[in-house]
CSV table of C-alpha atoms in Angstrom, one decimal:
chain,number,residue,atom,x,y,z
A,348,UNK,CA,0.0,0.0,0.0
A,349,UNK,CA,1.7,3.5,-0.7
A,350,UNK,CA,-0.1,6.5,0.5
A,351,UNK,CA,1.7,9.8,-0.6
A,352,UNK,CA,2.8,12.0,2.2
A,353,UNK,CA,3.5,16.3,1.9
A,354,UNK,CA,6.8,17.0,0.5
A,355,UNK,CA,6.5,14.5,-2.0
A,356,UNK,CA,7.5,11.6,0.3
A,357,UNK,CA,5.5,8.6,0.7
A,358,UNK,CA,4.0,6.0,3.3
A,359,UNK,CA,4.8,2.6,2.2
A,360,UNK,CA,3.6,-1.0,3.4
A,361,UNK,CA,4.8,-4.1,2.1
A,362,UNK,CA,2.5,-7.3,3.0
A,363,UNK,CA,3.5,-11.2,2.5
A,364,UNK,CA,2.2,-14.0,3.6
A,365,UNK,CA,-1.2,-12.4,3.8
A,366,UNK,CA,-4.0,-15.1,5.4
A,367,UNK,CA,-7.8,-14.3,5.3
A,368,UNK,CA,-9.6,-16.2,8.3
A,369,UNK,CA,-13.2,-15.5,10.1
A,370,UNK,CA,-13.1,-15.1,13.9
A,371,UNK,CA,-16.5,-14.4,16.1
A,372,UNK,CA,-17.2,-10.7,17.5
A,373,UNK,CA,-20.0,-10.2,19.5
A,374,UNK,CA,-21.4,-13.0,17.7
A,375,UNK,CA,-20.9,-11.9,14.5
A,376,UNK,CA,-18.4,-13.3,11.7
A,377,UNK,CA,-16.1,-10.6,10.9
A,378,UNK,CA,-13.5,-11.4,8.3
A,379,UNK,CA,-10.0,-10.8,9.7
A,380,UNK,CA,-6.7,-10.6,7.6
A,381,UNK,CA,-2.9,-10.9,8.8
A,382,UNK,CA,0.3,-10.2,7.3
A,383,UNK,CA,3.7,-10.3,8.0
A,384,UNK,CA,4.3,-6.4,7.3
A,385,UNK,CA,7.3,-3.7,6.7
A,386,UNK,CA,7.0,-0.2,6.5
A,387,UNK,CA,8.8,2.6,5.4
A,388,UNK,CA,9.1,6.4,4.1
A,389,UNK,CA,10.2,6.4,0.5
A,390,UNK,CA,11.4,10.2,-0.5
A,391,UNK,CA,9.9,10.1,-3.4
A,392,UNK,CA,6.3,8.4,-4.4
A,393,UNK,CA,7.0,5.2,-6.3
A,394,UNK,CA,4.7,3.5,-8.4
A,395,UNK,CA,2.8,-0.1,-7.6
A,396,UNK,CA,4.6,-1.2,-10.5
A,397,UNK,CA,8.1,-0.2,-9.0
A,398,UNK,CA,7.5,-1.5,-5.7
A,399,UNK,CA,6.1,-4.8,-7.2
A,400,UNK,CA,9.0,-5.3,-9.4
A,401,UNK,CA,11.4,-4.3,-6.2
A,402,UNK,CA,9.7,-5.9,-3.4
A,403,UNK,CA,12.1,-8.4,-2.3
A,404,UNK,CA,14.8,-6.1,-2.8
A,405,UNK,CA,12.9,-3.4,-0.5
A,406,UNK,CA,11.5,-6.1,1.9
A,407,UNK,CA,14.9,-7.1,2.7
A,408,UNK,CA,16.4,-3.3,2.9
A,409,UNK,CA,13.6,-1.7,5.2
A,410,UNK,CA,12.6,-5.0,7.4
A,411,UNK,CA,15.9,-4.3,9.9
A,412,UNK,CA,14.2,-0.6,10.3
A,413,UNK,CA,11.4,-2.8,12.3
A,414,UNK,CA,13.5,-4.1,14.7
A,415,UNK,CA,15.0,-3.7,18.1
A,416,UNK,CA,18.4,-2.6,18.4
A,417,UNK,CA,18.9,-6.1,20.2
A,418,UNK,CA,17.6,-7.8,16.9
A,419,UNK,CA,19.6,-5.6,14.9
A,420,UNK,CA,22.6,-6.5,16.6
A,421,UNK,CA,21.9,-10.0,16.8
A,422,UNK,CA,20.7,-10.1,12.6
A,423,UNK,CA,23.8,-8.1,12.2
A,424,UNK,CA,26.0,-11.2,14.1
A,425,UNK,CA,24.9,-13.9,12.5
A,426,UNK,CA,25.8,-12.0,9.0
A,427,UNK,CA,29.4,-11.6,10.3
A,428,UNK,CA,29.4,-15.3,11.4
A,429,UNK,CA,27.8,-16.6,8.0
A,430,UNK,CA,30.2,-14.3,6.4
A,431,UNK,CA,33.5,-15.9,8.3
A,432,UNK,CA,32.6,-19.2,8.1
A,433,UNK,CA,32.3,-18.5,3.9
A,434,UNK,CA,35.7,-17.1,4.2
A,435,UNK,CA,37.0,-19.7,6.4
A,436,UNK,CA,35.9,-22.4,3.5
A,437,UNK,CA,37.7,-20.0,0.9
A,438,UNK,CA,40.9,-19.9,2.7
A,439,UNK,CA,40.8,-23.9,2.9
A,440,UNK,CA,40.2,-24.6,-0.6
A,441,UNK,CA,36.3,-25.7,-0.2
């Protein structure tokens, strides 16, 4: 979803894994959706054609803004590990 914001800027939302289910209020069926769901603000509005054809790319680049500084750190760990142990297999001919 991309709502655009003053100064040209832009509210985005990027939705995956998006399940419909029915759950009871008051009685009543009411449909219900869930997502697993990034936001951002892009500087510029961009099309639903250009985040469509970049949504893994942005998924990936704005997903860390959505986390803790504990996550962050802990993402950011196990990209240095995965990175060494890649090196480590380099440097011994694997």
């Amino acid at each position: 979803m991309i709502e655009p914001s003053s100064g040209g800027k832009a509210h985005v939302w990027l939705r995956r894994n998006i399940t419909e289910s029915t759950e009871d209020f008051e009685g009543q069926p009411v449909q219900v959706w869930d997502a697993d769901e990034v936001y951002y603000l892009a500087d510029e509005t961009p099309t639903i054609g250009e985040v469509e054809a970049q949504f893994a790319t942005l998924w990936a680049e704005h997903e860390i803004d959505d986390l803790t500084p504990l996550e962050r750190a802990q993402q950011r760990v196990a990209q240095l590990e995965t990175a060494l142990v890649e090196l480590a297999d380099l440097l011994g001919g694997e």
